[in-house]
PDB file with SEQRES, HELIX, SHEET and CRYST1 records, atoms N, CA, C and O in Angstrom:
SEQRES   1 A   76  MET ARG THR PRO LYS GLY ARG HIS SER TYR ALA SER THR          
SEQRES   2 A   76  PHE SER THR ASN ASN ASN GLY ASP TRP GLU THR ILE THR          
SEQRES   3 A   76  ILE PRO PHE LYS SER MET GLN ALA THR TYR ARG GLY GLU          
SEQRES   4 A   76  GLU VAL ASP VAL PRO ASN TYR ASN GLY GLU ASN VAL VAL          
SEQRES   5 A   76  GLU MET GLN LEU LEU ILE GLY ASN LYS LYS GLU GLU ASN          
SEQRES   6 A   76  PHE GLU ILE LEU VAL LYS SER ILE ALA VAL LYS                  
HELIX    1 AA1 PHE A   29  SER A   31  5                                   3    
SHEET    1 AA1 2 THR A  35  TYR A  36  0                                        
SHEET    2 AA1 2 GLU A  39  GLU A  40 -1                                        
CRYST1    1.000    1.000    1.000  90.00  90.00  90.00 P 1           1          
ATOM      1  N   MET A   1      72.644  22.235 192.553  1.00  0.00           N  
ATOM      2  CA  MET A   1      73.938  23.396 192.552  1.00  0.00           C  
ATOM      3  C   MET A   1      73.777  23.715 194.476  1.00  0.00           C  
ATOM      4  O   MET A   1      72.758  23.857 195.152  1.00  0.00           O  
ATOM      5  N   ARG A   2      75.045  23.734 194.825  1.00  0.00           N  
ATOM      6  CA  ARG A   2      74.230  24.756 196.441  1.00  0.00           C  
ATOM      7  C   ARG A   2      74.746  25.916 196.446  1.00  0.00           C  
ATOM      8  O   ARG A   2      75.843  26.171 195.948  1.00  0.00           O  
ATOM      9  N   THR A   3      74.269  26.440 196.809  1.00  0.00           N  
ATOM     10  CA  THR A   3      74.299  27.945 197.170  1.00  0.00           C  
ATOM     11  C   THR A   3      74.837  28.279 198.688  1.00  0.00           C  
ATOM     12  O   THR A   3      74.656  27.370 199.498  1.00  0.00           O  
ATOM     13  N   PRO A   4      75.418  29.361 199.128  1.00  0.00           N  
ATOM     14  CA  PRO A   4      75.423  29.523 200.390  1.00  0.00           C  
ATOM     15  C   PRO A   4      74.324  30.165 201.138  1.00  0.00           C  
ATOM     16  O   PRO A   4      73.978  31.301 200.815  1.00  0.00           O  
ATOM     17  N   LYS A   5      73.640  29.433 202.280  1.00  0.00           N  
ATOM     18  CA  LYS A   5      72.495  29.478 202.797  1.00  0.00           C  
ATOM     19  C   LYS A   5      71.913  31.247 202.740  1.00  0.00           C  
ATOM     20  O   LYS A   5      72.369  32.121 203.477  1.00  0.00           O  
ATOM     21  N   GLY A   6      70.668  31.502 201.535  1.00  0.00           N  
ATOM     22  CA  GLY A   6      69.944  32.682 201.190  1.00  0.00           C  
ATOM     23  C   GLY A   6      70.762  33.813 201.075  1.00  0.00           C  
ATOM     24  O   GLY A   6      70.777  34.901 201.650  1.00  0.00           O  
ATOM     25  N   ARG A   7      71.862  32.979 199.647  1.00  0.00           N  
ATOM     26  CA  ARG A   7      72.637  33.810 198.592  1.00  0.00           C  
ATOM     27  C   ARG A   7      71.875  33.556 197.223  1.00  0.00           C  
ATOM     28  O   ARG A   7      72.317  34.143 196.234  1.00  0.00           O  
ATOM     29  N   HIS A   8      70.847  32.790 197.091  1.00  0.00           N  
ATOM     30  CA  HIS A   8      70.320  32.645 196.209  1.00  0.00           C  
ATOM     31  C   HIS A   8      69.173  34.024 195.452  1.00  0.00           C  
ATOM     32  O   HIS A   8      68.991  35.027 196.142  1.00  0.00           O  
ATOM     33  N   SER A   9      68.769  33.969 194.626  1.00  0.00           N  
ATOM     34  CA  SER A   9      67.623  34.795 193.696  1.00  0.00           C  
ATOM     35  C   SER A   9      66.666  34.125 192.865  1.00  0.00           C  
ATOM     36  O   SER A   9      66.865  33.029 192.342  1.00  0.00           O  
ATOM     37  N   TYR A  10      65.581  34.836 192.752  1.00  0.00           N  
ATOM     38  CA  TYR A  10      64.737  34.358 191.941  1.00  0.00           C  
ATOM     39  C   TYR A  10      64.830  35.315 190.164  1.00  0.00           C  
ATOM     40  O   TYR A  10      65.404  36.341 189.799  1.00  0.00           O  
ATOM     41  N   ALA A  11      64.095  34.479 189.595  1.00  0.00           N  
ATOM     42  CA  ALA A  11      64.755  35.454 188.598  1.00  0.00           C  
ATOM     43  C   ALA A  11      63.338  34.553 187.185  1.00  0.00           C  
ATOM     44  O   ALA A  11      62.771  33.463 187.261  1.00  0.00           O  
ATOM     45  N   SER A  12      63.257  35.626 186.118  1.00  0.00           N  
ATOM     46  CA  SER A  12      62.126  35.104 185.331  1.00  0.00           C  
ATOM     47  C   SER A  12      62.042  35.913 184.158  1.00  0.00           C  
ATOM     48  O   SER A  12      62.365  37.088 184.333  1.00  0.00           O  
ATOM     49  N   THR A  13      61.675  35.569 182.951  1.00  0.00           N  
ATOM     50  CA  THR A  13      62.329  36.311 181.585  1.00  0.00           C  
ATOM     51  C   THR A  13      60.811  36.543 180.987  1.00  0.00           C  
ATOM     52  O   THR A  13      59.834  35.813 181.155  1.00  0.00           O  
ATOM     53  N   PHE A  14      60.889  37.676 180.298  1.00  0.00           N  
ATOM     54  CA  PHE A  14      59.941  37.995 179.781  1.00  0.00           C  
ATOM     55  C   PHE A  14      60.185  38.938 178.298  1.00  0.00           C  
ATOM     56  O   PHE A  14      61.133  39.698 178.103  1.00  0.00           O  
ATOM     57  N   SER A  15      59.286  38.711 177.541  1.00  0.00           N  
ATOM     58  CA  SER A  15      59.709  40.097 176.243  1.00  0.00           C  
ATOM     59  C   SER A  15      58.648  40.595 175.964  1.00  0.00           C  
ATOM     60  O   SER A  15      57.481  40.202 175.954  1.00  0.00           O  
ATOM     61  N   THR A  16      59.314  41.787 175.666  1.00  0.00           N  
ATOM     62  CA  THR A  16      58.396  43.026 175.453  1.00  0.00           C  
ATOM     63  C   THR A  16      57.831  42.932 173.610  1.00  0.00           C  
ATOM     64  O   THR A  16      58.331  42.154 172.797  1.00  0.00           O  
ATOM     65  N   ASN A  17      56.715  43.918 173.302  1.00  0.00           N  
ATOM     66  CA  ASN A  17      56.097  44.013 172.085  1.00  0.00           C  
ATOM     67  C   ASN A  17      57.126  44.738 170.954  1.00  0.00           C  
ATOM     68  O   ASN A  17      57.238  44.523 169.747  1.00  0.00           O  
ATOM     69  N   ASN A  18      57.730  45.551 171.720  1.00  0.00           N  
ATOM     70  CA  ASN A  18      59.429  46.275 171.172  1.00  0.00           C  
ATOM     71  C   ASN A  18      58.428  47.042 169.946  1.00  0.00           C  
ATOM     72  O   ASN A  18      58.838  46.994 168.786  1.00  0.00           O  
ATOM     73  N   ASN A  19      57.103  47.749 170.247  1.00  0.00           N  
ATOM     74  CA  ASN A  19      56.651  48.937 169.507  1.00  0.00           C  
ATOM     75  C   ASN A  19      56.271  49.911 169.745  1.00  0.00           C  
ATOM     76  O   ASN A  19      55.605  50.630 169.001  1.00  0.00           O  
ATOM     77  N   GLY A  20      56.796  50.249 171.392  1.00  0.00           N  
ATOM     78  CA  GLY A  20      56.952  51.054 171.547  1.00  0.00           C  
ATOM     79  C   GLY A  20      55.634  51.875 172.507  1.00  0.00           C  
ATOM     80  O   GLY A  20      55.604  52.961 173.085  1.00  0.00           O  
ATOM     81  N   ASP A  21      54.444  50.576 172.309  1.00  0.00           N  
ATOM     82  CA  ASP A  21      53.098  50.737 173.382  1.00  0.00           C  
ATOM     83  C   ASP A  21      53.631  50.302 174.679  1.00  0.00           C  
ATOM     84  O   ASP A  21      54.534  49.492 174.889  1.00  0.00           O  
ATOM     85  N   TRP A  22      52.781  51.108 175.681  1.00  0.00           N  
ATOM     86  CA  TRP A  22      53.128  50.459 176.925  1.00  0.00           C  
ATOM     87  C   TRP A  22      51.990  49.091 177.428  1.00  0.00           C  
ATOM     88  O   TRP A  22      50.762  49.101 177.334  1.00  0.00           O  
ATOM     89  N   GLU A  23      52.743  48.146 177.890  1.00  0.00           N  
ATOM     90  CA  GLU A  23      52.072  47.097 178.438  1.00  0.00           C  
ATOM     91  C   GLU A  23      52.260  46.379 179.567  1.00  0.00           C  
ATOM     92  O   GLU A  23      53.416  46.255 179.971  1.00  0.00           O  
ATOM     93  N   THR A  24      51.264  45.820 180.232  1.00  0.00           N  
ATOM     94  CA  THR A  24      51.472  45.163 181.421  1.00  0.00           C  
ATOM     95  C   THR A  24      52.173  43.467 180.977  1.00  0.00           C  
ATOM     96  O   THR A  24      51.748  42.587 180.228  1.00  0.00           O  
ATOM     97  N   ILE A  25      53.340  43.560 181.796  1.00  0.00           N  
ATOM     98  CA  ILE A  25      54.169  42.671 182.409  1.00  0.00           C  
ATOM     99  C   ILE A  25      53.490  41.664 183.603  1.00  0.00           C  
ATOM    100  O   ILE A  25      53.534  42.156 184.731  1.00  0.00           O  
ATOM    101  N   THR A  26      52.866  40.312 183.496  1.00  0.00           N  
ATOM    102  CA  THR A  26      52.600  39.943 184.718  1.00  0.00           C  
ATOM    103  C   THR A  26      53.646  38.489 185.058  1.00  0.00           C  
ATOM    104  O   THR A  26      53.560  37.461 184.387  1.00  0.00           O  
ATOM    105  N   ILE A  27      54.489  38.642 186.075  1.00  0.00           N  
ATOM    106  CA  ILE A  27      55.585  37.558 186.698  1.00  0.00           C  
ATOM    107  C   ILE A  27      54.851  37.003 188.057  1.00  0.00           C  
ATOM    108  O   ILE A  27      54.939  37.422 189.211  1.00  0.00           O  
ATOM    109  N   PRO A  28      53.958  35.716 187.416  1.00  0.00           N  
ATOM    110  CA  PRO A  28      53.697  35.095 189.073  1.00  0.00           C  
ATOM    111  C   PRO A  28      54.804  34.182 190.166  1.00  0.00           C  
ATOM    112  O   PRO A  28      55.522  33.201 189.975  1.00  0.00           O  
ATOM    113  N   PHE A  29      54.613  34.786 191.008  1.00  0.00           N  
ATOM    114  CA  PHE A  29      56.299  34.049 191.800  1.00  0.00           C  
ATOM    115  C   PHE A  29      56.225  32.712 191.585  1.00  0.00           C  
ATOM    116  O   PHE A  29      57.289  32.138 191.352  1.00  0.00           O  
ATOM    117  N   LYS A  30      55.051  31.972 191.612  1.00  0.00           N  
ATOM    118  CA  LYS A  30      55.127  30.584 191.266  1.00  0.00           C  
ATOM    119  C   LYS A  30      55.870  30.148 190.136  1.00  0.00           C  
ATOM    120  O   LYS A  30      56.075  28.936 190.076  1.00  0.00           O  
ATOM    121  N   SER A  31      56.463  31.091 188.938  1.00  0.00           N  
ATOM    122  CA  SER A  31      57.163  30.798 187.731  1.00  0.00           C  
ATOM    123  C   SER A  31      58.530  31.273 188.140  1.00  0.00           C  
ATOM    124  O   SER A  31      59.236  31.309 187.132  1.00  0.00           O  
ATOM    125  N   MET A  32      59.029  31.561 188.956  1.00  0.00           N  
ATOM    126  CA  MET A  32      60.145  32.227 188.999  1.00  0.00           C  
ATOM    127  C   MET A  32      61.206  31.211 189.449  1.00  0.00           C  
ATOM    128  O   MET A  32      60.989  31.072 190.653  1.00  0.00           O  
ATOM    129  N   GLN A  33      62.138  30.507 189.138  1.00  0.00           N  
ATOM    130  CA  GLN A  33      62.887  29.799 189.139  1.00  0.00           C  
ATOM    131  C   GLN A  33      64.437  30.170 190.165  1.00  0.00           C  
ATOM    132  O   GLN A  33      65.140  31.106 189.785  1.00  0.00           O  
ATOM    133  N   ALA A  34      64.805  29.460 191.288  1.00  0.00           N  
ATOM    134  CA  ALA A  34      66.030  30.172 192.178  1.00  0.00           C  
ATOM    135  C   ALA A  34      67.180  29.961 191.274  1.00  0.00           C  
ATOM    136  O   ALA A  34      67.370  28.835 190.815  1.00  0.00           O  
ATOM    137  N   THR A  35      67.962  30.939 190.979  1.00  0.00           N  
ATOM    138  CA  THR A  35      69.361  30.955 190.550  1.00  0.00           C  
ATOM    139  C   THR A  35      70.614  31.623 191.459  1.00  0.00           C  
ATOM    140  O   THR A  35      70.447  32.738 191.953  1.00  0.00           O  
ATOM    141  N   TYR A  36      71.834  30.915 191.650  1.00  0.00           N  
ATOM    142  CA  TYR A  36      72.963  31.323 192.034  1.00  0.00           C  
ATOM    143  C   TYR A  36      73.620  31.729 190.974  1.00  0.00           C  
ATOM    144  O   TYR A  36      73.619  30.942 190.027  1.00  0.00           O  
ATOM    145  N   ARG A  37      74.342  33.009 190.813  1.00  0.00           N  
ATOM    146  CA  ARG A  37      75.406  33.383 190.047  1.00  0.00           C  
ATOM    147  C   ARG A  37      74.929  33.085 188.183  1.00  0.00           C  
ATOM    148  O   ARG A  37      75.836  32.862 187.380  1.00  0.00           O  
ATOM    149  N   GLY A  38      73.611  33.122 187.766  1.00  0.00           N  
ATOM    150  CA  GLY A  38      72.934  32.830 187.008  1.00  0.00           C  
ATOM    151  C   GLY A  38      72.673  31.344 186.554  1.00  0.00           C  
ATOM    152  O   GLY A  38      72.187  31.093 185.451  1.00  0.00           O  
ATOM    153  N   GLU A  39      72.974  30.510 187.338  1.00  0.00           N  
ATOM    154  CA  GLU A  39      72.837  28.994 187.320  1.00  0.00           C  
ATOM    155  C   GLU A  39      71.449  28.485 188.093  1.00  0.00           C  
ATOM    156  O   GLU A  39      71.400  28.969 189.224  1.00  0.00           O  
ATOM    157  N   GLU A  40      70.217  27.566 187.750  1.00  0.00           N  
ATOM    158  CA  GLU A  40      69.531  27.164 188.429  1.00  0.00           C  
ATOM    159  C   GLU A  40      70.010  26.088 189.665  1.00  0.00           C  
ATOM    160  O   GLU A  40      70.746  25.101 189.660  1.00  0.00           O  
ATOM    161  N   VAL A  41      69.437  26.588 190.433  1.00  0.00           N  
ATOM    162  CA  VAL A  41      69.520  25.790 191.759  1.00  0.00           C  
ATOM    163  C   VAL A  41      68.042  25.401 192.496  1.00  0.00           C  
ATOM    164  O   VAL A  41      66.957  25.976 192.420  1.00  0.00           O  
ATOM    165  N   ASP A  42      68.485  24.085 193.304  1.00  0.00           N  
ATOM    166  CA  ASP A  42      67.376  23.189 193.701  1.00  0.00           C  
ATOM    167  C   ASP A  42      66.965  23.727 194.707  1.00  0.00           C  
ATOM    168  O   ASP A  42      67.349  23.247 195.774  1.00  0.00           O  
ATOM    169  N   VAL A  43      66.191  24.720 194.729  1.00  0.00           N  
ATOM    170  CA  VAL A  43      65.432  25.172 196.761  1.00  0.00           C  
ATOM    171  C   VAL A  43      64.229  25.579 195.939  1.00  0.00           C  
ATOM    172  O   VAL A  43      64.150  26.107 194.829  1.00  0.00           O  
ATOM    173  N   PRO A  44      62.898  24.996 197.206  1.00  0.00           N  
ATOM    174  CA  PRO A  44      61.838  25.988 196.611  1.00  0.00           C  
ATOM    175  C   PRO A  44      61.290  27.353 196.370  1.00  0.00           C  
ATOM    176  O   PRO A  44      61.640  28.313 197.057  1.00  0.00           O  
ATOM    177  N   ASN A  45      60.165  27.468 195.093  1.00  0.00           N  
ATOM    178  CA  ASN A  45      59.990  28.244 194.403  1.00  0.00           C  
ATOM    179  C   ASN A  45      59.575  29.566 195.627  1.00  0.00           C  
ATOM    180  O   ASN A  45      59.676  29.270 196.817  1.00  0.00           O  
ATOM    181  N   TYR A  46      59.128  30.964 195.240  1.00  0.00           N  
ATOM    182  CA  TYR A  46      59.339  31.740 196.138  1.00  0.00           C  
ATOM    183  C   TYR A  46      57.890  31.796 196.137  1.00  0.00           C  
ATOM    184  O   TYR A  46      57.166  31.520 195.181  1.00  0.00           O  
ATOM    185  N   ASN A  47      57.392  32.322 197.727  1.00  0.00           N  
ATOM    186  CA  ASN A  47      55.935  32.402 197.528  1.00  0.00           C  
ATOM    187  C   ASN A  47      55.729  33.661 197.611  1.00  0.00           C  
ATOM    188  O   ASN A  47      54.570  33.766 198.011  1.00  0.00           O  
ATOM    189  N   GLY A  48      56.227  34.810 197.449  1.00  0.00           N  
ATOM    190  CA  GLY A  48      55.983  36.381 197.289  1.00  0.00           C  
ATOM    191  C   GLY A  48      55.937  37.231 199.301  1.00  0.00           C  
ATOM    192  O   GLY A  48      55.435  38.259 199.754  1.00  0.00           O  
ATOM    193  N   GLU A  49      56.611  36.281 199.810  1.00  0.00           N  
ATOM    194  CA  GLU A  49      56.995  37.200 201.335  1.00  0.00           C  
ATOM    195  C   GLU A  49      57.755  38.393 201.204  1.00  0.00           C  
ATOM    196  O   GLU A  49      57.555  38.585 200.004  1.00  0.00           O  
ATOM    197  N   ASN A  50      58.497  39.356 201.569  1.00  0.00           N  
ATOM    198  CA  ASN A  50      59.491  40.192 202.285  1.00  0.00           C  
ATOM    199  C   ASN A  50      60.544  40.494 200.844  1.00  0.00           C  
ATOM    200  O   ASN A  50      61.731  40.346 200.554  1.00  0.00           O  
ATOM    201  N   VAL A  51      59.440  40.941 200.269  1.00  0.00           N  
ATOM    202  CA  VAL A  51      60.266  41.487 198.542  1.00  0.00           C  
ATOM    203  C   VAL A  51      61.330  42.135 199.194  1.00  0.00           C  
ATOM    204  O   VAL A  51      60.926  42.515 200.294  1.00  0.00           O  
ATOM    205  N   VAL A  52      62.289  42.376 199.044  1.00  0.00           N  
ATOM    206  CA  VAL A  52      63.666  43.163 199.421  1.00  0.00           C  
ATOM    207  C   VAL A  52      64.527  44.085 198.164  1.00  0.00           C  
ATOM    208  O   VAL A  52      65.014  45.212 198.253  1.00  0.00           O  
ATOM    209  N   GLU A  53      64.504  43.320 197.218  1.00  0.00           N  
ATOM    210  CA  GLU A  53      64.535  44.108 196.094  1.00  0.00           C  
ATOM    211  C   GLU A  53      64.410  43.194 194.600  1.00  0.00           C  
ATOM    212  O   GLU A  53      64.399  41.979 194.405  1.00  0.00           O  
ATOM    213  N   MET A  54      64.323  44.356 193.671  1.00  0.00           N  
ATOM    214  CA  MET A  54      64.076  44.093 192.207  1.00  0.00           C  
ATOM    215  C   MET A  54      64.359  44.694 191.277  1.00  0.00           C  
ATOM    216  O   MET A  54      64.178  45.879 190.999  1.00  0.00           O  
ATOM    217  N   GLN A  55      65.166  43.296 190.352  1.00  0.00           N  
ATOM    218  CA  GLN A  55      66.265  44.729 188.973  1.00  0.00           C  
ATOM    219  C   GLN A  55      65.363  43.881 187.655  1.00  0.00           C  
ATOM    220  O   GLN A  55      64.465  43.051 187.514  1.00  0.00           O  
ATOM    221  N   LEU A  56      66.046  44.503 187.070  1.00  0.00           N  
ATOM    222  CA  LEU A  56      65.701  44.217 185.551  1.00  0.00           C  
ATOM    223  C   LEU A  56      67.291  44.519 184.372  1.00  0.00           C  
ATOM    224  O   LEU A  56      67.992  45.480 184.054  1.00  0.00           O  
ATOM    225  N   LEU A  57      67.221  43.073 184.075  1.00  0.00           N  
ATOM    226  CA  LEU A  57      68.837  42.804 183.549  1.00  0.00           C  
ATOM    227  C   LEU A  57      68.138  42.349 182.060  1.00  0.00           C  
ATOM    228  O   LEU A  57      67.222  41.606 181.708  1.00  0.00           O  
ATOM    229  N   ILE A  58      69.379  43.474 181.235  1.00  0.00           N  
ATOM    230  CA  ILE A  58      69.248  42.896 180.123  1.00  0.00           C  
ATOM    231  C   ILE A  58      69.996  41.806 179.528  1.00  0.00           C  
ATOM    232  O   ILE A  58      71.197  42.077 179.515  1.00  0.00           O  
ATOM    233  N   GLY A  59      69.662  40.400 178.912  1.00  0.00           N  
ATOM    234  CA  GLY A  59      70.349  39.454 179.176  1.00  0.00           C  
ATOM    235  C   GLY A  59      70.291  38.837 177.772  1.00  0.00           C  
ATOM    236  O   GLY A  59      70.317  37.618 177.605  1.00  0.00           O  
ATOM    237  N   ASN A  60      70.202  39.841 176.640  1.00  0.00           N  
ATOM    238  CA  ASN A  60      70.393  39.249 175.200  1.00  0.00           C  
ATOM    239  C   ASN A  60      71.990  38.906 174.752  1.00  0.00           C  
ATOM    240  O   ASN A  60      72.318  38.583 173.611  1.00  0.00           O  
ATOM    241  N   LYS A  61      72.691  39.014 175.630  1.00  0.00           N  
ATOM    242  CA  LYS A  61      74.084  38.842 175.190  1.00  0.00           C  
ATOM    243  C   LYS A  61      74.468  40.025 173.967  1.00  0.00           C  
ATOM    244  O   LYS A  61      75.533  39.669 173.463  1.00  0.00           O  
ATOM    245  N   LYS A  62      74.065  41.060 173.443  1.00  0.00           N  
ATOM    246  CA  LYS A  62      74.405  41.889 172.387  1.00  0.00           C  
ATOM    247  C   LYS A  62      74.824  43.534 173.051  1.00  0.00           C  
ATOM    248  O   LYS A  62      73.768  44.058 173.404  1.00  0.00           O  
ATOM    249  N   GLU A  63      75.275  43.884 173.149  1.00  0.00           N  
ATOM    250  CA  GLU A  63      75.753  45.636 173.169  1.00  0.00           C  
ATOM    251  C   GLU A  63      74.733  46.169 171.990  1.00  0.00           C  
ATOM    252  O   GLU A  63      74.754  45.910 170.787  1.00  0.00           O  
ATOM    253  N   GLU A  64      73.701  47.126 172.857  1.00  0.00           N  
ATOM    254  CA  GLU A  64      73.247  47.572 172.335  1.00  0.00           C  
ATOM    255  C   GLU A  64      72.347  48.610 172.548  1.00  0.00           C  
ATOM    256  O   GLU A  64      71.623  47.969 173.310  1.00  0.00           O  
ATOM    257  N   ASN A  65      71.517  50.293 172.455  1.00  0.00           N  
ATOM    258  CA  ASN A  65      70.922  50.810 172.849  1.00  0.00           C  
ATOM    259  C   ASN A  65      69.770  50.659 173.330  1.00  0.00           C  
ATOM    260  O   ASN A  65      69.074  50.128 172.464  1.00  0.00           O  
ATOM    261  N   PHE A  66      69.040  50.894 174.506  1.00  0.00           N  
ATOM    262  CA  PHE A  66      68.070  50.089 174.611  1.00  0.00           C  
ATOM    263  C   PHE A  66      66.893  51.194 175.917  1.00  0.00           C  
ATOM    264  O   PHE A  66      67.469  51.605 176.924  1.00  0.00           O  
ATOM    265  N   GLU A  67      65.861  51.431 175.795  1.00  0.00           N  
ATOM    266  CA  GLU A  67      65.478  52.659 176.516  1.00  0.00           C  
ATOM    267  C   GLU A  67      64.329  51.587 177.400  1.00  0.00           C  
ATOM    268  O   GLU A  67      63.800  50.678 176.759  1.00  0.00           O  
ATOM    269  N   ILE A  68      63.967  51.784 179.022  1.00  0.00           N  
ATOM    270  CA  ILE A  68      62.781  51.110 179.727  1.00  0.00           C  
ATOM    271  C   ILE A  68      62.046  52.070 180.294  1.00  0.00           C  
ATOM    272  O   ILE A  68      62.457  52.658 181.294  1.00  0.00           O  
ATOM    273  N   LEU A  69      61.021  52.311 179.801  1.00  0.00           N  
ATOM    274  CA  LEU A  69      59.882  52.929 180.890  1.00  0.00           C  
ATOM    275  C   LEU A  69      59.319  52.661 181.907  1.00  0.00           C  
ATOM    276  O   LEU A  69      58.127  52.654 181.598  1.00  0.00           O  
ATOM    277  N   VAL A  70      59.437  52.368 183.224  1.00  0.00           N  
ATOM    278  CA  VAL A  70      58.514  51.782 183.629  1.00  0.00           C  
ATOM    279  C   VAL A  70      57.328  52.872 184.597  1.00  0.00           C  
ATOM    280  O   VAL A  70      57.682  53.878 185.212  1.00  0.00           O  
ATOM    281  N   LYS A  71      55.922  52.350 184.512  1.00  0.00           N  
ATOM    282  CA  LYS A  71      55.220  53.032 185.021  1.00  0.00           C  
ATOM    283  C   LYS A  71      55.131  53.060 186.816  1.00  0.00           C  
ATOM    284  O   LYS A  71      55.179  54.018 187.588  1.00  0.00           O  
ATOM    285  N   SER A  72      54.956  51.320 187.117  1.00  0.00           N  
ATOM    286  CA  SER A  72      54.686  51.516 188.180  1.00  0.00           C  
ATOM    287  C   SER A  72      55.452  49.504 188.331  1.00  0.00           C  
ATOM    288  O   SER A  72      55.751  48.715 187.435  1.00  0.00           O  
ATOM    289  N   ILE A  73      55.506  49.374 189.735  1.00  0.00           N  
ATOM    290  CA  ILE A  73      55.978  47.800 189.973  1.00  0.00           C  
ATOM    291  C   ILE A  73      55.034  47.613 191.102  1.00  0.00           C  
ATOM    292  O   ILE A  73      55.245  48.337 192.076  1.00  0.00           O  
ATOM    293  N   ALA A  74      53.830  46.619 191.181  1.00  0.00           N  
ATOM    294  CA  ALA A  74      53.501  46.226 191.669  1.00  0.00           C  
ATOM    295  C   ALA A  74      53.127  44.598 192.462  1.00  0.00           C  
ATOM    296  O   ALA A  74      52.818  43.699 191.680  1.00  0.00           O  
ATOM    297  N   VAL A  75      53.158  44.306 193.772  1.00  0.00           N  
ATOM    298  CA  VAL A  75      53.297  43.328 194.331  1.00  0.00           C  
ATOM    299  C   VAL A  75      52.157  42.875 194.782  1.00  0.00           C  
ATOM    300  O   VAL A  75      51.475  43.620 195.485  1.00  0.00           O  
ATOM    301  N   LYS A  76      51.609  41.253 194.402  1.00  0.00           N  
ATOM    302  CA  LYS A  76      50.316  41.327 194.929  1.00  0.00           C  
ATOM    303  C   LYS A  76      50.594  39.863 195.423  1.00  0.00           C  
ATOM    304  O   LYS A  76      49.732  39.250 196.053  1.00  0.00           O  
TER     305      LYS A  76                                                      
END                                                                             
């Protein structure tokens, strides 16, 4: 899929333990996939420079209550 120049994002999925315990989630930049409107696009992997925005998306296609507590987010 082609995207307008610079309009794609990089995404990664992860699961949680669902038991309420604090946990550390690590997402290496090299594991992130380029996407545009939810579809994968063919561009190079992200190298971790110039992080402008991060977001969390609940994408399980179910309407439900949830709570997510974030203690910190770091870019290394």
